[in-house]
Coordinates of C-alpha atoms in Angstrom, one line a residue:
M1 CA 53.6 -10.1 -0.5
S2 CA 57.8 -12.2 0.4
R3 CA 56.6 -15.8 2.2
Y4 CA 58.4 -13.5 5.6
S5 CA 55.5 -11.4 5.7
G6 CA 54.5 -12.0 8.9
K7 CA 56.4 -14.3 10.0
I8 CA 58.2 -14.9 13.4
A9 CA 62.3 -15.1 12.9
F10 CA 64.7 -15.5 16.2
I11 CA 68.7 -14.5 15.5
T12 CA 71.5 -15.3 17.6
G13 CA 74.5 -13.2 16.9
A14 CA 72.0 -10.2 15.4
G15 CA 74.4 -6.7 17.4
S16 CA 76.5 -7.3 13.6
G17 CA 77.6 -9.2 10.9
I18 CA 75.8 -12.1 8.7
G19 CA 72.8 -11.9 12.0
E20 CA 72.6 -8.1 11.6
S21 CA 72.2 -8.1 7.9
L22 CA 70.1 -11.4 8.2
A23 CA 67.9 -9.1 10.3
M24 CA 67.9 -6.0 8.6
T25 CA 66.9 -7.9 5.5
L26 CA 64.1 -10.1 7.4
A27 CA 63.0 -7.0 8.9
K28 CA 62.1 -5.2 5.0
Q29 CA 60.6 -8.6 4.2
G30 CA 58.0 -8.0 6.6
A31 CA 59.1 -10.4 9.2
K32 CA 58.7 -9.6 13.3
V33 CA 62.8 -10.1 14.6
I34 CA 64.0 -11.0 18.0
V35 CA 67.8 -9.8 17.6
T36 CA 69.6 -11.1 20.3
G37 CA 73.7 -11.4 21.3
K38 CA 75.7 -10.5 24.2
R39 CA 76.0 -7.0 23.9
D40 CA 73.0 -4.4 24.5
E41 CA 74.6 -1.4 22.4
N42 CA 74.6 -4.1 19.6
I43 CA 71.2 -5.6 19.7
N44 CA 69.4 -2.2 20.8
Q45 CA 70.8 -0.2 17.7
V46 CA 69.7 -3.1 15.6
A47 CA 66.7 -3.5 16.8
D48 CA 66.2 0.5 16.3
N49 CA 67.6 0.6 13.5
I50 CA 64.9 -2.0 12.1
K51 CA 62.1 0.3 13.9
S52 CA 63.5 3.4 12.6
A53 CA 62.3 1.6 9.1
G54 CA 59.3 0.9 9.8
G55 CA 60.3 -2.4 10.8
A56 CA 59.2 -5.0 13.6
A57 CA 61.4 -5.9 16.0
I58 CA 62.9 -6.9 20.0
A59 CA 66.5 -6.8 21.2
A60 CA 67.2 -9.1 23.7
K61 CA 69.8 -10.1 25.5
L62 CA 70.8 -13.9 25.0
D63 CA 74.5 -15.5 25.9
V64 CA 74.1 -18.7 23.9
T65 CA 76.4 -20.8 25.9
D66 CA 73.5 -19.9 28.8
F67 CA 70.7 -23.4 27.3
E68 CA 68.5 -22.1 31.0
G69 CA 68.4 -18.2 29.3
F70 CA 67.7 -19.3 25.8
Q71 CA 65.1 -21.6 26.6
E72 CA 63.3 -18.7 28.9
I73 CA 63.8 -16.2 26.4
I74 CA 62.4 -18.6 23.7
K75 CA 59.5 -19.3 26.2
R76 CA 59.1 -15.6 26.3
T77 CA 59.2 -15.5 22.5
V78 CA 56.3 -18.5 22.4
S79 CA 53.9 -16.8 24.7
E80 CA 53.7 -13.5 23.6
E81 CA 53.9 -13.9 20.1
G82 CA 52.4 -17.2 19.1
S83 CA 55.0 -19.4 17.1
I84 CA 58.2 -19.0 16.0
D85 CA 58.8 -19.9 12.3
Y86 CA 62.2 -19.1 12.0
L87 CA 65.7 -20.0 14.1
F88 CA 69.3 -18.2 12.7
N89 CA 71.7 -19.8 14.6
N90 CA 74.1 -17.9 13.6
A91 CA 76.5 -16.6 16.5
G92 CA 79.8 -17.8 16.5
I93 CA 83.6 -17.3 17.1
T94 CA 87.3 -18.0 15.4
L95 CA 90.6 -19.0 16.5
L96 CA 94.1 -18.5 14.4
G97 CA 96.9 -20.3 15.3
E98 CA 98.2 -23.6 15.7
V99 CA 97.0 -26.3 17.6
R100 CA 100.6 -26.9 19.1
D101 CA 99.8 -23.2 20.6
M102 CA 96.1 -23.3 21.6
D103 CA 95.7 -24.5 25.7
I104 CA 92.5 -26.9 26.9
G105 CA 90.2 -22.8 27.4
H106 CA 90.3 -22.4 23.7
W107 CA 89.0 -25.5 22.4
K108 CA 85.9 -25.3 25.9
K109 CA 85.2 -21.6 24.6
L110 CA 84.7 -22.5 21.3
I111 CA 83.1 -25.3 21.5
D112 CA 80.8 -24.0 24.5
V113 CA 80.2 -21.3 21.8
N114 CA 80.0 -22.6 18.0
L115 CA 78.5 -26.0 19.0
M116 CA 76.7 -26.1 22.1
G117 CA 75.5 -22.5 20.8
V118 CA 73.8 -24.2 18.5
V119 CA 72.4 -27.2 20.4
H120 CA 71.0 -24.8 22.9
G121 CA 69.1 -22.9 20.4
V122 CA 67.8 -26.4 18.5
S123 CA 66.8 -27.7 22.1
A124 CA 64.6 -25.2 22.9
V125 CA 63.2 -24.5 19.1
Y126 CA 63.0 -27.1 18.0
P127 CA 59.9 -29.1 20.5
V128 CA 58.5 -25.3 19.8
M129 CA 58.8 -26.7 16.1
V130 CA 57.4 -29.9 17.1
K131 CA 54.3 -29.1 18.6
Q132 CA 53.8 -26.3 16.5
G133 CA 54.0 -28.9 12.6
Y134 CA 56.7 -25.7 11.1
G135 CA 59.2 -24.3 11.3
H136 CA 62.6 -23.7 9.6
I137 CA 65.5 -24.1 11.7
V138 CA 68.9 -21.9 9.6
N139 CA 72.4 -23.2 11.9
V140 CA 75.6 -21.4 10.3
S141 CA 78.9 -23.3 9.7
S142 CA 81.1 -22.5 7.5
L143 CA 83.1 -23.5 3.7
A144 CA 86.1 -24.9 5.7
A145 CA 84.6 -27.7 7.6
L146 CA 83.6 -28.8 4.4
G147 CA 87.4 -29.5 3.6
G148 CA 89.3 -28.2 6.9
Y149 CA 91.4 -25.9 7.0
P150 CA 94.8 -25.4 9.3
T151 CA 95.6 -22.7 11.9
A152 CA 91.6 -23.0 12.4
T153 CA 91.5 -26.6 13.2
A154 CA 89.3 -25.7 16.7
Y155 CA 87.0 -23.8 14.5
V156 CA 86.6 -25.8 11.6
A157 CA 85.5 -29.5 14.3
T158 CA 83.1 -27.7 16.0
K159 CA 81.5 -26.7 12.4
S160 CA 82.1 -29.6 11.3
A161 CA 79.6 -31.1 14.1
V162 CA 77.4 -28.1 13.7
I163 CA 77.1 -29.6 9.6
G164 CA 76.9 -33.3 11.0
L165 CA 74.1 -31.8 13.8
S166 CA 71.9 -30.0 10.9
T167 CA 72.1 -32.8 8.1
S168 CA 70.9 -35.8 10.3
L169 CA 68.2 -33.7 11.9
R170 CA 67.1 -32.4 8.7
F171 CA 65.2 -36.2 7.9
E172 CA 64.3 -36.6 11.1
A173 CA 62.4 -33.6 11.6
K174 CA 61.3 -33.0 7.8
Y175 CA 58.1 -35.8 9.4
Y176 CA 57.0 -33.1 11.9
G177 CA 57.0 -30.3 9.0
V178 CA 59.9 -28.4 10.1
N179 CA 63.1 -28.0 8.1
V180 CA 66.3 -27.7 8.4
S181 CA 69.3 -25.9 6.6
V182 CA 73.3 -25.6 7.5
V183 CA 74.8 -22.6 6.0
C184 CA 78.3 -23.0 4.3
P185 CA 79.8 -19.4 3.8
S186 CA 83.2 -18.5 2.5
Y187 CA 84.9 -15.9 3.5
V188 CA 82.2 -13.2 5.0
N189 CA 83.5 -9.6 5.9
T190 CA 82.7 -9.3 8.9
R191 CA 84.2 -9.0 12.7
I192 CA 84.7 -12.6 13.5
F193 CA 88.5 -11.7 12.7
K194 CA 89.0 -9.2 14.5
S195 CA 87.3 -10.2 17.8
G196 CA 88.2 -14.0 17.4
V197 CA 91.8 -14.6 19.5
I198 CA 95.3 -14.8 17.1
L199 CA 97.7 -17.2 18.4
R200 CA 101.1 -16.1 17.5
A201 CA 100.4 -14.0 15.2
D202 CA 99.5 -11.0 13.7
L203 CA 96.0 -10.5 12.2
D204 CA 96.9 -8.2 9.0
K205 CA 99.3 -10.7 8.2
I206 CA 97.4 -13.5 7.7
L207 CA 94.7 -11.8 5.6
K208 CA 97.4 -11.3 3.2
T209 CA 97.8 -15.0 2.3
I210 CA 93.7 -14.8 1.9
N211 CA 93.6 -15.1 -2.5
F212 CA 89.9 -15.3 -2.3
P213 CA 87.3 -13.1 -2.3
F214 CA 85.2 -11.7 0.7
I215 CA 81.5 -10.7 0.1
N216 CA 79.8 -8.2 2.3
S217 CA 77.3 -9.2 5.3
A218 CA 74.6 -8.2 3.4
D219 CA 74.3 -10.6 0.2
A220 CA 76.2 -13.1 2.3
A221 CA 72.2 -12.3 4.0
K222 CA 70.9 -12.9 0.5
S223 CA 72.0 -15.7 -0.1
I224 CA 71.1 -17.7 2.8
L225 CA 67.8 -16.0 2.1
K226 CA 67.6 -17.8 -1.1
G227 CA 68.7 -20.5 -0.3
V228 CA 66.0 -20.9 2.6
E229 CA 63.2 -19.7 0.4
K230 CA 64.9 -22.6 -2.1
N231 CA 64.7 -25.5 2.1
K232 CA 68.3 -26.5 0.6
G233 CA 69.7 -29.2 3.4
L234 CA 73.1 -27.1 1.8
I235 CA 73.2 -24.1 1.7
I236 CA 77.5 -22.7 0.3
F237 CA 78.6 -19.1 -1.3
P238 CA 79.6 -17.3 -2.8
F239 CA 80.0 -18.8 -6.5
Y240 CA 83.6 -20.2 -6.0
A241 CA 82.5 -21.7 -2.7
R242 CA 80.4 -23.8 -4.6
L243 CA 82.8 -24.8 -7.3
V244 CA 85.5 -25.7 -4.8
W245 CA 83.0 -28.1 -3.1
W246 CA 82.2 -29.9 -5.6
A247 CA 86.2 -30.3 -7.2
F248 CA 87.0 -31.7 -3.2
R249 CA 84.2 -34.1 -3.7
L250 CA 84.7 -35.2 -6.6
H251 CA 88.7 -35.2 -6.3
P252 CA 89.4 -35.1 -2.4
N253 CA 92.5 -34.1 -3.3
F254 CA 91.7 -31.0 -4.8
L255 CA 92.2 -29.3 -1.8
R256 CA 95.3 -30.3 -0.2
P257 CA 98.6 -28.2 -2.2
N258 CA 96.2 -25.2 -1.4
L259 CA 95.8 -26.2 2.7
V260 CA 99.5 -27.6 2.7
K261 CA 100.6 -23.4 1.2
L262 CA 98.0 -22.0 3.7
I263 CA 100.3 -24.1 6.2
K264 CA 103.4 -23.2 5.2
D265 CA 102.3 -19.3 4.8
F266 CA 101.2 -19.1 8.8
R267 CA 104.7 -20.4 10.0
K268 CA 107.0 -18.1 7.9
I269 CA 105.0 -14.9 10.0
R270 CA 104.7 -17.2 13.3
K271 CA 105.9 -14.9 15.7

């Protein structure tokens, strides 16, 4: 029997990509999944697919920037299901471009979704888990937040904050029986780039400058859940991403040539 059998898993940004794959995988392993996102048609489709396959799922519209709305859905979930075993703070957006081309609205949008969305999830769910005496919070960050990524400075800033939040809370939460993990994947083939903001460049040209392989969201979900099962504080994947991280830790200048090349390549295609 899977460790997720009979558990309640709450997932943000579950209408597509990693969130959708997490929902599908968890449901296959017996969890009841609360599928949340901003678009009704997406989350309803995911929930219907899960139920058609014999799993248990509830679709709930949620904008993670709305703390009161987040709280209300959590209260309703606890009232109806009795507990929340897993929270996956997965919702996120990106922006590619140089800081000189950004305005304050760009910064605020990324902070509201990528950082405050996670803060809202933690603030709504952590007290519930403390009261229960168990639970696992899984926050999704990025490998880029561990070493920097010019042309994604605002994105990296928010995702770095998520790492700091998670690694610090992990030590507080352990006392109450609550686990906290932060996920740092490399490139995953989702819609995040296509739905993100691109400043003064063409996405297709940007993608051609990326030399690392993309993995699919189903494999990403498996790697995340494998790390959760082992209660890892930091979940980094795929394999090459772990090698990059270890090399960077041993030699802080290891990534410098790649980062210098990245910004040079971007400026060649910048409009």
